[in-house]
Amino acid sequence: MPSITKRTYGSRAAAHPIPVAQQLLACCERKQTNLCVSVDVTKKAALLRIADAAGPYICCVKTHIDIVEDFDQDLVQQLQALADKHDFLIWEDRKFADIGNTVRLQYSSGIYKIASWSHITNAHLVPGEGILTGLASVGQPLGRGLLLLAEMSAKGNLATGDYTRKNVEAARRFPDFVMGFVAMRRVDEREETAGGVAPGEGADYVIMTPGVGLDSKGDGMGQQYRTPDEVVNESGCDIIIVGRGIYGGGEGSADDEIVRQSKRYQEAGWKAYLDRLEQ
Ligand code: 5BU
């Protein structure tokens, strides 16, 4: 079997054990996009408008639902309708980081009921593997997938070295729920595991990568940007996550500018993927 970076999204979709990873990879193949738009805005109408404008060019919408000032269940329903209309998945970037019992409640309950609408969510391993048991108890029966935050994009972040390796090892113990990593490179490659052949080695993990920008190198608050080519072709990541590069950081970008930037990142991300397959 060729290494993951040499396989097409379509072939990986067909073989993947986690249904939501199959859906995501198949969507990439179908729409010829590895672009996830990160919609970090504080108004419901702006979130829906950006998701609708970017919709044809993306495989996933990433939300921070707790920053939306006028959140209601209708927002979730409208977002789900857009996901159906445009064929994309929804990822709530919740970054769970508590003990199993607490995250179980945070994931299923409260105002947001994240597990009821978000195909994908993510977690830090800081509390230990109980966080995975807690989240899996809610998400797995619903067919959801989890990303572990093995690395981060921000300058000086502490998700490095042994911590990153521990994330990969923990993922291998939850093969029906952990579908991949937020990471800056292919953290799951053999040489990155702690010696020898780990159980589950060879599993297919989707690497989703923030800190992507074509026009800027940072934001003055620690964010560090790389190009789609650096992320997908040079570093072997699978999905590029772009926020302010698409909607300009405000809520007021015109729809045609959102469309223009979404197309631009889609084309750059897809070209990087084709170049990676060819090399
Ligand atoms: P930007 O506007 O493209 O910089 O937005 C990046 C998004 O990705 C934003 O929602 C962050 O919360 C998210 N992010 C990140 O930037 N870096 C990380 O390491 C992780 C998430 Br994890």
XYZ file of C-alpha atoms and ligand atoms in Angstrom:
301
model
C 0.000 0.000 0.000
C 1.510 3.399 -0.941
C 2.001 5.873 1.895
C -1.010 7.988 2.834
C 0.352 11.057 1.068
C 0.471 9.169 -2.230
C -3.117 7.946 -2.054
C -6.105 9.813 -3.418
C -8.816 11.114 -1.124
C -11.218 8.799 -2.954
C -9.226 5.639 -2.305
C -8.761 6.601 1.333
C -12.494 7.266 1.696
C -13.354 3.818 0.400
C -11.052 2.108 2.922
C -11.580 4.267 6.011
C -13.120 2.565 9.095
C -14.789 5.725 10.469
C -17.948 6.770 8.560
C -17.483 10.502 9.060
C -13.902 10.308 7.755
C -15.253 8.430 4.731
C -17.761 11.227 4.196
C -15.131 13.952 4.473
C -12.603 12.280 2.172
C -15.299 11.376 -0.357
C -16.504 14.977 -0.298
C -12.935 16.195 -1.030
C -12.780 13.872 -4.030
C -16.269 14.734 -5.307
C -15.882 18.511 -5.041
C -12.157 18.612 -5.743
C -11.457 20.612 -2.631
C -9.436 20.186 0.550
C -10.514 23.561 1.900
C -12.212 23.997 5.275
C -13.447 27.517 5.989
C -13.209 28.665 9.596
C -16.127 31.019 10.183
C -15.108 33.012 13.250
C -17.791 35.684 13.372
C -20.116 36.799 16.150
C -23.430 37.144 14.305
C -25.688 34.335 13.112
C -26.500 36.070 9.811
C -22.809 36.610 9.016
C -21.944 32.990 9.795
C -24.680 31.701 7.491
C -23.847 34.191 4.744
C -20.155 33.219 4.704
C -20.954 29.482 4.807
C -23.385 29.915 1.906
C -20.966 31.950 -0.219
C -18.010 29.625 0.428
C -20.174 26.484 0.281
C -19.483 25.353 -3.311
C -15.698 25.475 -2.764
C -15.272 23.717 0.595
C -15.446 20.281 2.197
C -16.053 21.560 5.719
C -17.231 24.550 7.759
C -15.476 25.021 11.092
C -17.324 26.936 13.784
C -16.652 28.453 17.201
C -20.300 28.367 18.160
C -19.748 30.028 21.552
C -18.731 33.341 19.949
C -22.102 33.772 18.202
C -24.030 36.396 20.167
C -27.467 35.556 18.758
C -27.080 31.765 18.756
C -30.265 29.736 18.604
C -31.264 26.279 17.397
C -32.456 27.829 14.142
C -28.819 28.717 13.369
C -27.906 25.062 13.655
C -30.820 24.022 11.470
C -29.924 26.580 8.818
C -26.284 25.533 8.915
C -27.303 21.908 8.481
C -29.499 22.924 5.534
C -26.473 24.667 3.959
C -24.365 21.561 4.581
C -26.970 19.553 2.630
C -27.315 22.170 -0.105
C -23.590 22.561 -0.737
C -22.341 19.112 0.362
C -19.970 19.905 3.243
C -19.391 18.701 6.811
C -19.587 20.728 10.021
C -16.795 20.844 12.605
C -17.295 22.598 15.928
C -13.781 23.604 17.029
C -14.643 23.192 20.725
C -11.196 22.062 21.927
C -12.544 20.028 24.825
C -10.028 19.836 27.683
C -11.672 18.453 30.845
C -12.224 15.093 32.531
C -14.337 12.477 30.767
C -17.543 13.076 32.707
C -17.474 16.832 32.187
C -16.727 16.709 28.454
C -19.472 14.114 28.013
C -21.925 16.697 29.345
C -20.363 19.627 27.466
C -20.539 17.674 24.205
C -24.132 16.445 24.540
C -25.919 19.081 26.603
C -26.141 22.749 27.540
C -27.358 25.358 25.090
C -25.299 24.144 22.142
C -25.837 20.342 22.132
C -22.757 20.112 19.909
C -22.944 16.362 19.301
C -26.433 16.704 17.808
C -25.243 18.752 14.807
C -21.452 18.712 14.501
C -19.988 15.868 12.434
C -16.523 16.527 13.839
C -15.141 18.015 17.022
C -11.719 18.139 18.669
C -10.010 17.730 22.018
C -6.791 18.297 23.904
C -5.194 15.252 25.513
C -4.079 17.276 28.573
C -6.568 15.517 30.925
C -5.460 12.026 29.776
C -7.353 9.375 27.845
C -10.489 9.656 29.991
C -11.414 12.600 27.784
C -11.609 10.209 24.840
C -13.754 7.721 26.758
C -16.129 10.529 27.730
C -16.419 12.043 24.261
C -16.665 8.655 22.539
C -19.564 7.662 24.828
C -21.583 10.476 23.229
C -20.110 10.828 19.747
C -19.525 7.287 18.615
C -23.171 6.115 18.775
C -24.086 9.183 16.709
C -21.442 8.407 14.077
C -19.318 11.469 14.934
C -15.547 11.782 14.570
C -12.892 13.352 16.777
C -9.629 15.123 16.006
C -6.893 15.236 18.631
C -4.916 18.469 18.905
C -1.496 16.912 18.397
C 0.051 20.232 17.333
C -1.024 23.860 17.086
C -0.207 26.683 14.712
C 0.454 29.464 17.213
C 3.944 30.688 18.035
C 5.410 29.185 21.212
C 2.615 26.638 21.708
C 3.371 23.683 23.981
C 1.912 20.871 21.844
C 5.271 19.473 20.710
C 7.624 16.507 21.062
C 6.535 13.851 23.512
C 3.088 15.433 23.938
C 2.483 15.174 20.197
C 3.597 11.524 20.203
C 1.273 10.743 23.114
C -1.620 12.083 21.052
C -0.833 9.652 18.249
C -0.549 6.751 20.666
C -3.860 7.637 22.327
C -5.573 7.917 18.927
C -4.516 4.377 18.113
C -6.416 3.148 21.165
C -9.681 4.720 19.895
C -9.713 3.545 16.278
C -13.481 3.854 15.871
C -13.689 7.464 17.034
C -10.423 9.373 16.534
C -10.351 10.104 12.801
C -7.297 12.328 12.751
C -5.347 15.219 14.132
C -5.048 18.935 14.076
C -1.360 19.123 13.241
C 1.176 20.965 11.154
C 2.639 17.855 9.479
C 2.095 14.075 9.203
C 2.515 13.360 12.885
C 1.296 9.791 12.365
C 4.240 8.625 10.317
C 6.093 5.578 11.584
C 9.236 7.392 12.700
C 7.162 9.697 14.834
C 5.788 6.924 17.039
C 7.646 6.069 20.218
C 9.771 3.173 19.007
C 8.751 -0.034 17.252
C 5.439 -0.762 15.618
C 2.532 0.600 17.615
C -0.882 -1.097 17.611
C -2.946 0.396 14.842
C 0.133 1.506 12.918
C -0.767 2.114 9.308
C -4.183 3.501 10.224
C -5.329 6.395 8.060
C -5.571 9.675 9.969
C -6.905 12.867 8.430
C -4.546 15.763 9.214
C -6.408 19.087 9.349
C -4.228 22.179 9.478
C -4.922 25.760 10.542
C -2.551 28.667 10.083
C -2.992 28.903 6.293
C -2.732 32.175 4.426
C -1.551 33.346 1.020
C -1.145 37.034 1.809
C 0.067 37.237 5.398
C 2.625 35.541 7.668
C 0.909 36.273 10.991
C -1.716 38.286 12.840
C 0.239 39.958 15.646
C -1.405 37.628 18.201
C 0.732 34.547 17.712
C -0.915 33.039 14.633
C 1.603 31.832 12.028
C 0.570 31.349 8.395
C 1.946 28.974 5.786
C 0.855 28.549 2.181
C -1.344 25.672 0.968
C 1.689 24.269 -0.884
C 3.806 24.230 2.281
C 0.982 22.612 4.242
C -0.313 19.977 1.790
C 2.577 19.292 -0.561
C 5.653 19.834 1.622
C 4.215 18.805 5.013
C 1.738 16.125 3.880
C -1.328 17.548 5.659
C -4.746 16.746 4.176
C -7.114 19.657 4.800
C -6.293 23.378 4.852
C -8.240 25.530 7.304
C -8.652 29.167 6.295
C -10.498 31.844 8.250
C -9.556 35.488 7.835
C -7.837 34.777 4.501
C -11.351 34.207 3.109
C -13.549 36.784 4.817
C -10.988 39.387 5.797
C -11.363 39.204 9.557
C -14.541 41.242 9.627
C -18.156 40.312 9.109
C -18.588 42.726 6.268
C -16.686 41.130 3.362
C -18.881 41.220 0.269
C -20.160 37.879 -0.992
C -18.243 38.166 -4.263
C -14.989 38.687 -2.351
C -15.705 35.610 -0.194
C -16.368 33.623 -3.377
C -13.181 34.931 -4.978
C -11.003 34.047 -1.982
C -12.672 30.655 -1.473
C -11.987 29.749 -5.113
C -8.409 30.962 -4.746
C -7.724 28.785 -1.682
C -9.585 25.831 -3.174
C -7.439 25.995 -6.306
C -4.203 26.414 -4.333
C -5.054 23.551 -1.960
C -6.068 21.224 -4.787
C -2.983 22.019 -6.843
C -0.789 21.270 -3.805
C -2.562 17.906 -3.403
C -2.123 16.999 -7.100
C 1.554 17.991 -6.910
C 1.977 15.800 -3.829
C 0.427 12.807 -5.638
C 2.682 13.303 -8.650
C 6.028 13.666 -6.930
P -7.455 32.249 10.764
O -8.366 33.408 10.638
O -7.229 31.521 9.422
O -6.150 32.558 11.452
O -8.269 31.233 11.699
C -7.723 30.033 12.145
C -8.778 29.218 12.890
O -8.202 27.967 13.269
C -9.285 29.840 14.180
O -10.650 29.469 14.309
C -8.491 29.178 15.276
O -9.231 29.049 16.473
C -8.219 27.821 14.683
N -6.950 27.226 15.127
C -5.729 27.789 14.882
O -5.638 28.842 14.277
N -4.595 27.165 15.300
C -4.617 26.004 15.983
O -3.564 25.449 16.324
C -5.897 25.439 16.223
C -7.027 26.049 15.779
Br -5.997 23.840 17.104
